[in-house]
Each structure stands twice: as C-alpha cells, then as structure tokens.
Amino acid sequence: MSLKLLPVALLLSLGTSAQTTNHASFVNPLIGTHRMGHTYPGATVPFGMVQLSPDTDTIPYEVNGKYVPDVYKYCAGYQYSDRTIVGFSHTHFSGTGHSDLGDVLLMPTLGPLQLNPGTADDPASGFRSAYAHTDERAAPAYYRALLQDHDIDAELTASTRVGMHRYTFRKGGDAHVILDLVHGIYNHAQKNVWTFVRVENDSLITGFRQTAGWAKTRTQYFAIAFSKPFKSFGYNTGGDKETYRGFWGKFNTRQNFRELIARQLRAHFDFDARDGEQLLVKVALSPVSAQGALRNLRAEVPHWSFDRVKNEGQQQWNKVLGAVDVQTIEPADRINFYTALYHAYIGTTVYSDVDGRYRGLDQEVHTATGFTNYTTFSLWDTYRALHPLYTLLQPQRNADMVRSMLAHYRQSAHKMLPVWSHHANENWCMIGYHAVPVLVDAVLKGAPGIDPKAALEACVTTARNRQYEGLGPYMQYGYVPEDKSGSSVSKTLEYAYDDWCIAQLARKLGRTDIYNEFSKRAASYRNVWDASTGFMRPRMSDGSFLKEFDVLNTHQRGYIEGNAWNYSLYVPHAPEAMIGLLGGPELFTAHLDSLFTMELPDKYFEKTEDISRDGIIGNYVHGKEPSHHVPYLYNWTGAPWKTQERVRHILPRMYRPEPGGLGGNDDCGQMSAWYLFSALGFYPVTPGSGEYAIGSPLVQSATLRLGGKTLRIEAAHQSAQNVYVQSVTLNGKRLTRPFIRHADLVQGGTLRFVMGPVVNKEAFK
Amino acid sequence: MSLKLLPVALLLSLGTSAQTTNHASFVNPLIGTHRMGHTYPGATVPFGMVQLSPDTDTIPYEVNGKYVPDVYKYCAGYQYSDRTIVGFSHTHFSGTGHSDLGDVLLMPTLGPLQLNPGTADDPASGFRSAYAHTDERAAPAYYRALLQDHDIDAELTASTRVGMHRYTFRKGGDAHVILDLVHGIYNHAQKNVWTFVRVENDSLITGFRQTAGWAKTRTQYFAIAFSKPFKSFGYNTGGDKETYRGFWGKFNTRQNFRELIARQLRAHFDFDARDGEQLLVKVALSPVSAQGALRNLRAEVPHWSFDRVKNEGQQQWNKVLGAVDVQTIEPADRINFYTALYHAYIGTTVYSDVDGRYRGLDQEVHTATGFTNYTTFSLWDTYRALHPLYTLLQPQRNADMVRSMLAHYRQSAHKMLPVWSHHANENWCMIGYHAVPVLVDAVLKGAPGIDPKAALEACVTTARNRQYEGLGPYMQYGYVPEDKSGSSVSKTLEYAYDDWCIAQLARKLGRTDIYNEFSKRAASYRNVWDASTGFMRPRMSDGSFLKEFDVLNTHQRGYIEGNAWNYSLYVPHAPEAMIGLLGGPELFTAHLDSLFTMELPDKYFEKTEDISRDGIIGNYVHGKEPSHHVPYLYNWTGAPWKTQERVRHILPRMYRPEPGGLGGNDDCGQMSAWYLFSALGFYPVTPGSGEYAIGSPLVQSATLRLGGKTLRIEAAHQSAQNVYVQSVTLNGKRLTRPFIRHADLVQGGTLRFVMGPVVNKEAFK
C-alpha cells in the first residue's frame, strides 16, 4: 500500500498516532525502587530540576564516627519494602550508588505537633506515617500515597523547577506542614552547614539550605507558597547546639519570628483543616537565590491548579516518550522499555533558572546564554550509552549538556572537565575523564552550538593534569603504576580509551600534534597486559607486575567496580588488538563464553559492592558498567550470534517490570540506556567511533523521530525464541558486517532485522 | 580688610590653605586602642569597606560553654598593652562594645611553617610575633609594625575596598604568608560556618568565609593577589573534625590542591625570600561574590604601587578632614579634634561593590542605584550626634546611609528599619527604633534623594511592630511594663522620643492622623514618671511601680546601659515638660548639679559595663550614650553657663590624646561626634528639632566647608580658663537664647563666640 493512496484523514491519524498513544501510561516509576535499583518513585518531568519524591528513611552514613553500610540502600531516599514515609523532598538522584540531596522535605500531619521524624518501627513516635502500596500510585509527573497516621491523601506533581503538593485532609483538625531542613540523603553529623529561612508573609517562605556532603559545598535555594495562610509557625534545632544567639536571644525566635536561622532546622506551619479540605503547596527551587526560586515559581506555576501542572507534566512526558514508539510482543517489555526511557530522561537534570542564571563550579552566579545548563553528570557511567542515547534521541539537550560541561571546565580551579558533577560541585566520584568521550562523540556526530576547538582544548588540558589520579605517572610510565595510584589497571585502560577519543577529535580538526600525542597514549592498554596470565594486571613503577594477583578477587587491587575478568576486556577503541593479545578470535570467543558461564564462588561475590546476585551472569557483572560492552564483543570475533544470544539472555533477566527488577544501580540512566539500545538492536561499544554494534532487538518494531527524519526499526518474525539475526537491511541495503553507522541511521528510513530461532552464521555475509 | 582688595595670589593661597595643611598628620589612630576605647589602629580610608588592622589576640567569648568576660577587650582586635601581633585582618568595628568581623587574617612569617597562632606568652609557639610600639606607626591609611619574630617589616594601606600589604623581609629565607580563616573577633566554637577558597593561579586566590556571630548569617567574599607567585601552598583545619571528604579523600587536598574547603581553615602560601625582598599583597573584599571582590581589586588598585595607594588614601583623608579646618590653643586639642573626626568617619562603612551591587538583609544580591550602600549602623549610639554630624558635614553620605536604611527596611522580614545593622544582618543590639530620628532629622534638614513619604511609611511601620521588644504592650499601656519586657523605662523613654520624631515628619507631610497618633505616643514618658521618688521608674502592667527600686543600682531593672539618675533625664523632645516634672528649673538645676558632683560608691560602679572610672564624673556617665545630652540641659533651666562649664570640664577629661585617652567605647564614632560638636560650641540635643543647644567651644576658630557655603566659627578670647560664653553672634546678629538653628548655620557666614573667665548671665539676653 503506497502512502500516496491514503485518504488525508488516515494520513493525519497515522501521523498523530504517537501523540494519541499515552506512552506515559507504560511507565512504572516503582521499577528499581526495591533494593539495588536506587530509583525514586516520585514526580518529575523530563530532566526536571525538581524530583519530588517520598523518602522512607534517613539513615546516616556514619553513627558515632563509624560507617553504616546500610546507607547505600537510601541513595534515592525510598525503599519499596519500607512501610513508612518520612516526608516528601524535592531533589533525588536516580539510580546512583553514592548519594546526596533530599532537600526541602515537607510532611503534612494531623494532630499534636511532632518535630522529629520518629522511627520506622514506631511511626507514631514522630511525624512520619505508615503507608501501603495499595494506596500508592506512581506515574510520570505524579505520585500519590495515603498517609495513614494522619489520614491525609498526599499527591505530588512537578514542572521543571516547581514541585506541587496536594494534601487532602480526610478528617479535619490541627494540621501542620513540617518543613524538615535537617533531613537529607546520605547524612553525617557535620553535613548540614547552614539554613536560612524567611517568612515573607503568611503564605510564602523563602530560604536556602547549605550542605557539605558528596557535594562538598552545595546550596539549595527555595521558595514555598501555601494555598492558604498559616495561622502560626515555629521551629526547633533538633537537639543541635544552637549557634551564638547574641541579641536574638531577647526574642522568642522559635515562635512566629520571621527569620529562621540555624544549622539544623525543622520548622512547622500550622493550619486548621476542615474535613476533606485540600491544602496546596508549591515549592520552587533555584541554584542561584531565593528570589530566583520565586521567579521560577511565578514563571512556571503562576496558578493553583494541581491538575494543570500534572497534565502539563504528563504531556511533556508523552512528547519525549512518544518520539520513540515501540511495539513489543509482551506488554511487560513495553513497560520495561518506556520505564527505561523514563529513567534515561531523569538521569541528568536542568540546573539553571528560567532566566538562564545558575551557580557555577566556582560558586559564582553565571548566565547560560543560548543554552540550558544541566547537572548530574555521572560520567564514568553515562559516557558509555546514556549520552550516545541522548545524542541520538535528544541531540539538542545533549549539546546543551556538553556546553554545561565546557562551562564547568572554564570554572574549574583544576582546569578539568567534569568527572562527576552535581549542583555546582565536582564530587570526584570514580575515575577517568569521561566527559572527553561525551564531547568527542557529540562533536563528531555534529552536535549543534559547540566550538570544536574549545572542546578539544578542554579535553587536552584535562588529560594533561598531572595532579589528577595517577595521570602524571601515566604520562611518565605509559601506564598508571599501582604503587603510585590505586585502581591502576582501571585507570590505565580508561585513560587510554579517553585519549583515543581526543586523538579522533584532533584528527578531525587537523591537529596532527595532538593526534600523535594522544594516539600514542591510547595504546597504553598494552602496558598493563600480562601475557603470562592472559589478563590485564596491575603493574608497579619498577616495571614488574603486582605479585599478588587473584583474577577474581581484585577488590582494591588494581581495579574499581570490576574484577580482572571483566576489566581486562575494556579496550573499546581497539577490540581487534585486544583480541589479538588474548590469542585471536577463537580463543577470545572461548574466553568470553567462560566469563558468562563460570560459577563465581560466594567469597568473591561478597566483595562486589552494591549489586545483587541477580546482577551477575556467571562472572559477567551487568550490574557494573565496565561490562556493558562485553556481550557485544563477539561481533569482533566472527561470532555475532553469540552477542545476539547473550543480549537476549540478559535483557529479560536484568530488567524486570517490578520494584526489584533491576539487578544493579540504574546509575543515572546508564543501565536503562543499555536496555534501550539493546532492545532496539544495536549498541555504542565505542563512543567516538560513529558506529554501533548490532545485537538482537527485543522490540517488534519501533519508530524513532530523529529531528525531521524518521527511523523505522522492524524485527520480522520477532519472538522470545527467535533471538538470532538472519539478516539486517538499512533502507533495503543489506549489512555485510554487524555494525552500523550513526550517520546512516540519522538519515532515517527503515532498519529491518529478520529474526529466526537458529543461528545464521551467514547473516552478515 | 575687604576680600575685594586682596591680590589674586593671596586669595588663591587662602582658598587652598586647607588643602595644603596636612590635616591627616594631626590624626593619631592609636587613641582609644588601650582598654575601653575599642578603636583599631590600622589602615582605612573614610568610610572604607576595608579596615586593615593588626589583631593582638583572639580570645573566644566562651570556652567550654562558659562566657569569657575578657572578650570585651578585643572588640577591635587590638589592645595597646599587648606585646604580640597575631596578624592583619581586613574588617574591624571602631569602638563597639560587642563585636564581630576580623575577617581574612594574613600573617607573613619566616622560617619553619607554623599553622597555629601560638600564645601571647610564647609567640614563638605559633605564627604570631612580638612587636614594640617603638617600631610601630599608625596614621590615616597607613600602619606599620616590625614583626620581631620574623624580622619582617609589615606595612598596611587601603583603598575603599582593597587592603594592601607590603612585607619587607629584612632577612631572606623560607617565607610564608598565613591566611587564617579560623581567626575572627568574638569567637565561639560554632562561629565559623563555612570557608571556600580557590587557588585561581599561582598568585591569585578567591573565596568566602561565612560566620554566625553577632551577625547571624554573614558571608565575606575576598580576592587576594600576591606580587610574586607562591611556590607551594596548603592548609589544615586547626584540629576541627573535617566534614565528609567523600571522594575528595583520594587526593591530598592539604597540599597544592586548588580548592580549600572546610569549616575551620588555615592556609599557607610559601615563598623563597631574599634579604631585603618586598612582597606585596592586595586583598579586596566584596559583600556579593569573589568575582565582585576581583572587580573591586581591578577597579581600585590595578597596579602594584603601595605608595600610590597610601598617598591616595591620605589625600582622601586630607580632603574630608580639611573640610573642617580648626585652630586650637593646645596642639593636643587639634590632635583630639582630628582624631575624633577620623573616628567619626570610620564609624559607618561602605557596603557595595564598585558596580553598586551589595548583599541585602534578605541575603539576596541587590544593586544600589543612585546611591552607595552603607552598613555598620549602631543606631542606639549614633542617632544622637554622629548622624547629625554627618548631616552637617557629609550630607550626601548621610543621605546615602538613609537610603541604605530604607533598603534594609524593604528587605526586612520584620518590616523594620535597622536597629543595629552590619554586613547584611540585623544583630538587634540595644533598644529603640533609632533609625527613625536619623531619617526624620535628615529629611527635615533637606537630605537629597530621599522620598519623604517612603521614609514616613518605613518609620510608622517600624513603630507599629507589636512583636518588637515590648512595643505591643507599649502601645496598649502607654508604657512598656517591666513584667512584659525588660529595660522597660529605657524603652519607654526612647520609644517616646522616636515617636515624637515620627510626628514631626508626619506634620511636615500633612499627615494629621499620624501626627496625632505619634504625638500621643510621644507623651508616654509621663507614664513612667514616679513623683514619689522624683525619677522615672519601672512600672508593671497592673499600673504599679516596681517595688524594689534603688536609683543607683538599676542593672537589668528597668534600664539598660544607664541608671535611673541618668536615664530619668532622657526626654529630649520635651525638656521643659521634664523639668516641670522635676519641680521646675531651679530644682532641676540642683538635681543636675548633684548628678555631676555626687560620689558613686564602688558597688554601683562595678555593675556598669565596659567603661572605666575615667568615663564617669560624679554619677554622670559620659562613657554611656544616654547621658550625652545631659550637660546641655542647663540651657533649658536658665543656667547655660553651667552647660558651658560642664562641657569644658568634660572635654579634656574624657578625650585625651593617648591610647588610653577614651573613657568609654567610641561606639562607631558617637563619642567622637560628641567631642566634635562640643568643641565647635553646639550640640544636637534633639535631632529632629532642627536646633542645636549652645555650649562652650574648645577651638579658637574653625572653618567648615558646608557644600558651597562656608561657616566660620570664632571664639574670641579663647583659653582654658575662658570657658564662659559672654555672647554669641551669627553674622553679626546676637543670639538671644542659647540655641541655634541648623538651617541658619548651613547658610554659612560667621558664628562668633566671645569667651570670658566669669559667668555672664546676660549672655543670651
């Protein structure tokens, strides 16, 4: 049937089908909220500055100076198995392994005032409340829970910079809204630095909260508006020794005093509630100032319609989710897919006000001119697949993220691109300088509005910082010696890949000097190769390999978040050379097979941080990022069907449509991005190369709107058994190798897979 | 001799004589630095934001939770009797009784690095150094001391927003500049809130220091430039438990790491010094941001000439000091006069950047458009004579201060004009709402650029704040009941006067309603008058007077910083009525005589806070402001010669040209302003009335440049014995009462006193 023959009405219907499908309804934000996923179930819009979500506990990371391991559980503030809600805070990371945030917690209560949160075992001992999942609803831009202790229906929604609460008091009485500025995620005794709150009038408060946590010097400004005037207010300092009160001591500053200032502060705002009365609260955030928050509030939500904010938020979601319209055989796969896309789109977040102003890494206020400033760059995770996903589906946003990273570089005292950047801070988490592959991949794929020379200069300056994490010795020895800097193999391999990226950009810009310098550095992976064991192995500055070397137990012995088995496979820019080191394609294929099938003894697993057994297949650790490209390596050994098989094995096991369905941290969307690419049938093994490796699609079909172009992906004969690719054609032209170029995909057209139940070794011939 | 007949050359010479006299050379900044004066000896320009001065000790106000009374000594950071200097910090109050500041302390050292200040007894135990007054020099915009322990000549100078240091290393060696951000004046364990420092390059650092002291939430931004690159740097946290280090822990952040972040931070910058080498350091401040400080640095001191900054600073001083050109019989009196003028002109300080931006009371950044923003308003002290002095001699600056106070009002969560405002904070020190007389006096005297209606609205709103310090009960009962709010008599009397001021402005603007309301309130002083004792007396809310009432011992019993004897005379807006209450002019004169001549037993004196015996004459407490108008009250009893006698008695006793020469705190210049008015022969007993009371001039003559007009004051037959005024003429017209109008004085001309050794009871007939 030719489109030319279709009636106009039908054409319109086809053309708008994506809009009319409620893609947001396929998202279940509760996926990943049990155990390891570390996602949050609350209300947010795509890339929203506000992540308004229930927190179910507040375990500090240390008690009496001792580390509390259980703190990892609460990276997103919420654990599905918990039975109480402490309140609703406005900032959350999605899927991280360490954490921070949990700012500006509000909790509505009924009855006698309680200014401590109480305990999970005895919620009545504080303002927290029991809740049940039967009364809970989580959807894009919407969350609801019944706070049983207070008989209050609490609903949440959000715009980009404003969170909105709707509290329905099922029974009237003495109502309070607790503003807990002690509360935070990943606490320690010294975390709260300062709190400043102004009661502007009887329904508006402004202020800031300053913390020293994962972000060493972070300030969150806010403005809070109530739909009804409070009748009184007050605060306490939660047992914290109050700072010098001076002549403030002559006032009763605890009650109805319009400035609330302390290091640890919990405030209450008091109301008389009638049966069934609804109280609305709008909370705007700003990285700049309380007035900035107020401007955000007035610009984004100048009204008091909760439903309007919710509807507009869900429209935003439908727009970005609907740009990728997939059909799957199993409804569960569609839920997985859109939830993964949802998680991918909350991994990085807007960090500038409606007027473009933001706080920079130098703690100064800057204006983002011509772009939106973003934060939450967990780059060790996200350079792999999340930023390539953005480059494909959200190229303008990704370009803005790159511009945000370049601004970070300009503001850096260390003259470095971000490593792990959040909220005007560099938290230095993990290793490498993986803003480099993000920049290079984006620039080489034609990201708009980026000066390639400035990008190259930032990459080169970053990569030459001799103070950073063994980089001086790396430049001196050709590898990071373990005796000079720990996790030396991980660093050497990742530096080498990042350096290769720099060389690619340098070549593109005709900078042969830089190309040569960094191409040489890119070969550094060879310097940690130990032919005697067949693994990458920590090496000392005297040239010898580290003597103690158990390839399974490499905890803090040359590797980070991965063992020698997984990490030794990390040479994404030179897989053929790596395969050569391991004895050629056949031996390498067998080596890979061993990885996926070996039995990992418990004693080794126990050393693996923060993933569940579910996150491991054999000794392949999908819950940790260094493995993510590994299933695709068979494409380089002449055995692409093994990639297809592994990918289809991994997909349903590592991603299940249930709260405990993620086998590891979602890591700001990197785990989800792996799912999304893999489900569509290809994966960016080597960002910066311009190529994707072909896998085995999970979807039946997909329509991707890529700017003005449309890419249609079809998987003929798709089924749970038909995991083997028989052939692939792009616009009718057969692929003769299991790779496809980004530049070809973004021209649009149809990428057609033919699937079958048996291996076709000739699929790419 | 008519001016018309003078040759042109002589005219020019006369016209410029004030410029060619080095008035700055008459200033001795060391006056008041011993014991009670609480002045500082360091370098500053008129109203400078930077007060760069040596600190000789750092006593915290509490140790182990217990208050340390000796802390009062160090309000200005310096005590003349001390033998060691800890370092040079950039912010100091002049003459206050409580304190704060002492920000950004620098100390140059030679030899092994020491990162604690050491003790006064053993300066070698730390970086502090012994010094001697013989090697010390203090002048306007200049300070020098020889740091004996380090053999370093340290010189200081300043522009408005930039302090400049010149360190001459007499001997070369391992040199360090210590940047002590733990150091501060009026410390307590929790005072330091946060410190953020960036090493921008090898000779420039920027940052901020945040404290919670007398100002509850204060942030001082800075930029520091060295004339020579440092070779290395580092810091420690002075024993303070470090906050969560997170992944910063993988770096050695203590050495050469370009971000220094902690709660308690002392940094060092290391140099090799040659024999005789000079190291220059520029330190700029900003209330807005580190970049603001950098802009101030580049705008005010773009060069490296210490002498140029010093010369320009002293030119500024000569300009403002030279606008009042006085001749005195004793050289000591000239030193007293210009030192008092100097202290008057460092009492309030500029608090906006070169671009007009400043931090407001709401902690937001504002721009002062059309005015310079000022801070340091110790209004309970300074409404009496300092602001009237500014109105006379610095009307534009005083108008800017009024505009700064109105901005404070607009930014106030409490909708109140400042009480004691410093550095974007209200510290609530002392009582009353004495911005009101400042505003009213300025507006009624025609201060430029102030909207009278806005001023009235701010005054009225402030005065109606029922939450403030017994103001609700005051409005209800007609007085502040002692059982509702302490210091009730002081408050009642001062509120009544402030209310009278509001009524005067309301009348001027035709607001009869407000005039009537506040005129009624202005009579409230009558409600605490106790005819049975002849004193103002604390009264309870049931109408009874407080039973226990010892008129000499009123510490915390109805009065603050004054006893019933002194405070009962405080009805400046209705002296005749007050005199009537006390039995009429004759009885009142005798009552005043008693005040000045009675013997105050030690047991009462001991309760008087922070003044010396020198500050008292009989029971007249000149060291405390409530007495300041008292010597002038004889003008209302028909015995002006007694005012003349008392004033000339007080002047040489309370103001002596030596470090211990001030009998009480200079209080941001109020004590000095009393001196200046009194030395010129008149005093503003009732700001808001437009009148001055005549006293007895100390000067022989004075030429005051008042905008375009010149006022010449002459005291014919002046001598130490000739204290009695025989007659006073203004432009040849004889005064028939011992008062003179501001409006007449500012027309210029000649105010001529004829002095004599005996009382002339007909002087004003």
Short mmCIF file of C-alpha atoms in Angstrom, two decimals, chain B residues 506-679:
data_model
loop_
_atom_site.label_atom_id
_atom_site.label_comp_id
_atom_site.label_asym_id
_atom_site.label_seq_id
_atom_site.Cartn_x
_atom_site.Cartn_y
_atom_site.Cartn_z
CA ALA B 506 4.02 63.48 59.68
CA ARG B 507 3.23 67.13 60.37
CA LYS B 508 5.62 68.21 57.67
CA LEU B 509 3.86 65.90 55.21
CA GLY B 510 0.39 66.95 56.35
CA ARG B 511 -0.48 63.56 57.79
CA THR B 512 -2.52 64.78 60.74
CA ASP B 513 -3.67 61.26 61.58
CA ILE B 514 -0.13 60.04 62.03
CA TYR B 515 0.89 63.24 63.73
CA ASN B 516 -1.86 62.82 66.31
CA GLU B 517 -1.17 59.12 66.87
CA PHE B 518 2.52 59.60 67.44
CA SER B 519 2.27 62.87 69.32
CA LYS B 520 0.17 60.99 71.82
CA ARG B 521 2.73 58.22 72.00
CA ALA B 522 5.49 60.82 72.40
CA ALA B 523 3.98 61.76 75.77
CA SER B 524 4.46 58.21 77.07
CA TYR B 525 7.44 59.31 79.16
CA ARG B 526 4.91 60.72 81.62
CA ASN B 527 3.60 57.23 82.27
CA VAL B 528 6.83 56.04 83.88
CA TRP B 529 7.34 59.17 85.94
CA ASP B 530 7.24 58.43 89.66
CA ALA B 531 6.63 61.68 91.52
CA SER B 532 7.21 59.95 94.85
CA THR B 533 10.88 59.35 94.09
CA GLY B 534 11.47 62.05 91.51
CA PHE B 535 12.73 59.53 88.97
CA MET B 536 11.48 57.61 86.00
CA ARG B 537 10.66 54.20 87.46
CA PRO B 538 9.84 50.78 86.07
CA ARG B 539 6.12 50.14 86.07
CA MET B 540 4.20 46.90 85.94
CA SER B 541 1.28 46.02 83.70
CA ASP B 542 -1.09 46.38 86.68
CA GLY B 543 -0.12 50.04 86.86
CA SER B 544 2.00 49.78 89.99
CA PHE B 545 5.64 50.80 90.08
CA LEU B 546 8.29 48.15 90.55
CA LYS B 547 8.74 47.81 94.31
CA GLU B 548 12.48 47.23 94.50
CA PHE B 549 13.96 50.44 93.22
CA ASP B 550 17.49 51.59 94.02
CA VAL B 551 18.09 54.59 91.77
CA LEU B 552 21.80 53.80 91.54
CA ASN B 553 21.50 50.07 91.08
CA THR B 554 19.30 49.59 88.09
CA HIS B 555 21.27 46.88 86.36
CA GLN B 556 18.64 44.90 84.46
CA ARG B 557 15.93 46.59 86.49
CA GLY B 558 14.19 48.83 84.05
CA TYR B 559 17.27 50.32 82.43
CA ILE B 560 19.99 49.37 80.01
CA GLU B 561 23.43 50.97 79.87
CA GLY B 562 22.39 53.64 82.32
CA ASN B 563 20.91 54.06 85.77
CA ALA B 564 17.79 55.88 86.86
CA TRP B 565 19.77 59.05 87.55
CA ASN B 566 20.98 59.38 84.01
CA TYR B 567 18.05 57.85 82.17
CA SER B 568 15.41 59.84 84.01
CA LEU B 569 16.72 62.90 82.22
CA TYR B 570 16.01 61.43 78.81
CA VAL B 571 13.07 63.36 77.34
CA PRO B 572 14.94 65.23 74.63
CA HIS B 573 11.79 66.22 72.79
CA ALA B 574 10.15 67.82 75.80
CA PRO B 575 12.86 69.09 78.17
CA GLU B 576 10.62 71.80 79.57
CA ALA B 577 7.96 69.30 80.47
CA MET B 578 10.55 67.02 82.05
CA ILE B 579 11.92 69.93 84.06
CA GLY B 580 8.39 70.66 85.17
CA LEU B 581 8.01 67.10 86.43
CA LEU B 582 11.17 67.51 88.44
CA GLY B 583 9.91 70.63 90.16
CA GLY B 584 10.88 73.37 87.78
CA PRO B 585 14.13 75.00 86.60
CA GLU B 586 15.68 75.68 89.97
CA LEU B 587 15.15 72.29 91.49
CA PHE B 588 16.18 70.71 88.22
CA THR B 589 19.43 72.68 88.13
CA ALA B 590 20.24 71.50 91.63
CA HIS B 591 19.35 67.95 90.59
CA LEU B 592 21.76 68.15 87.66
CA ASP B 593 24.47 69.60 89.90
CA SER B 594 24.03 66.60 92.20
CA LEU B 595 24.47 64.27 89.28
CA PHE B 596 27.83 65.76 88.39
CA THR B 597 29.12 66.04 91.91
CA MET B 598 27.86 63.04 93.85
CA GLU B 599 30.18 60.24 94.87
CA LEU B 600 29.29 56.97 93.23
CA PRO B 601 30.13 54.10 95.57
CA ASP B 602 32.22 51.33 94.05
CA LYS B 603 29.48 48.77 94.47
CA TYR B 604 27.39 50.65 91.95
CA PHE B 605 30.22 51.36 89.58
CA GLU B 606 31.10 47.70 89.38
CA LYS B 607 27.77 46.99 87.76
CA THR B 608 28.50 49.44 84.97
CA GLU B 609 29.54 47.54 81.89
CA ASP B 610 32.71 48.19 79.98
CA ILE B 611 33.64 51.73 80.95
CA SER B 612 36.39 52.94 83.20
CA ARG B 613 36.19 55.20 86.21
CA ASP B 614 37.59 57.78 83.83
CA GLY B 615 34.30 57.63 81.98
CA ILE B 616 32.37 58.96 84.98
CA ILE B 617 32.13 62.39 86.55
CA GLY B 618 30.24 62.05 89.80
CA ASN B 619 27.37 59.91 88.63
CA TYR B 620 27.39 61.43 85.16
CA VAL B 621 28.36 58.54 82.91
CA HIS B 622 29.89 60.04 79.79
CA GLY B 623 31.08 56.60 78.69
CA LYS B 624 27.45 55.63 78.03
CA GLU B 625 25.32 57.44 75.49
CA PRO B 626 22.11 58.09 77.44
CA SER B 627 24.00 60.88 79.24
CA HIS B 628 25.33 62.63 76.23
CA HIS B 629 22.70 65.36 76.08
CA VAL B 630 22.63 65.88 79.84
CA PRO B 631 25.34 68.61 80.18
CA TYR B 632 23.36 70.68 77.71
CA LEU B 633 20.12 70.57 79.72
CA TYR B 634 21.11 73.60 81.81
CA ASN B 635 20.28 75.61 78.70
CA TRP B 636 16.64 74.92 79.47
CA THR B 637 16.89 75.90 83.16
CA GLY B 638 18.13 79.42 82.59
CA ALA B 639 21.68 78.43 83.57
CA PRO B 640 23.51 77.97 80.25
CA TRP B 641 26.80 78.86 81.92
CA LYS B 642 26.58 75.58 83.79
CA THR B 643 26.39 73.76 80.46
CA GLN B 644 29.44 75.72 79.33
CA GLU B 645 31.33 74.84 82.47
CA ARG B 646 30.40 71.16 82.36
CA VAL B 647 31.24 70.78 78.68
CA ARG B 648 34.67 72.33 79.12
CA HIS B 649 35.15 70.14 82.17
CA ILE B 650 34.26 67.01 80.27
CA LEU B 651 36.19 67.66 77.05
CA PRO B 652 39.78 67.37 78.31
CA ARG B 653 38.97 64.62 80.79
CA MET B 654 37.04 62.23 78.56
CA TYR B 655 39.21 62.76 75.49
CA ARG B 656 42.95 62.62 75.96
CA PRO B 657 45.44 62.27 73.09
CA GLU B 658 46.84 58.93 74.18
CA PRO B 659 45.99 55.27 73.65
CA GLY B 660 44.01 55.07 76.89
CA GLY B 661 42.51 58.50 76.37
CA LEU B 662 38.89 57.50 75.80
CA GLY B 663 36.82 56.85 78.92
CA GLY B 664 34.39 54.53 77.17
CA ASN B 665 33.76 52.79 73.87
CA ASP B 666 33.93 55.19 70.97
CA ASP B 667 30.79 53.45 69.70
CA CYS B 668 31.26 53.82 65.97
CA GLY B 669 32.07 57.48 66.38
CA GLN B 670 29.26 58.69 68.66
CA MET B 671 31.69 59.53 71.45
CA SER B 672 33.83 61.35 68.93
CA ALA B 673 30.85 63.14 67.45
CA TRP B 674 30.01 64.46 70.95
CA TYR B 675 33.54 65.79 71.12
CA LEU B 676 33.37 67.42 67.70
CA PHE B 677 30.07 69.22 68.23
CA SER B 678 31.06 70.27 71.73
CA ALA B 679 34.46 71.50 70.60
#
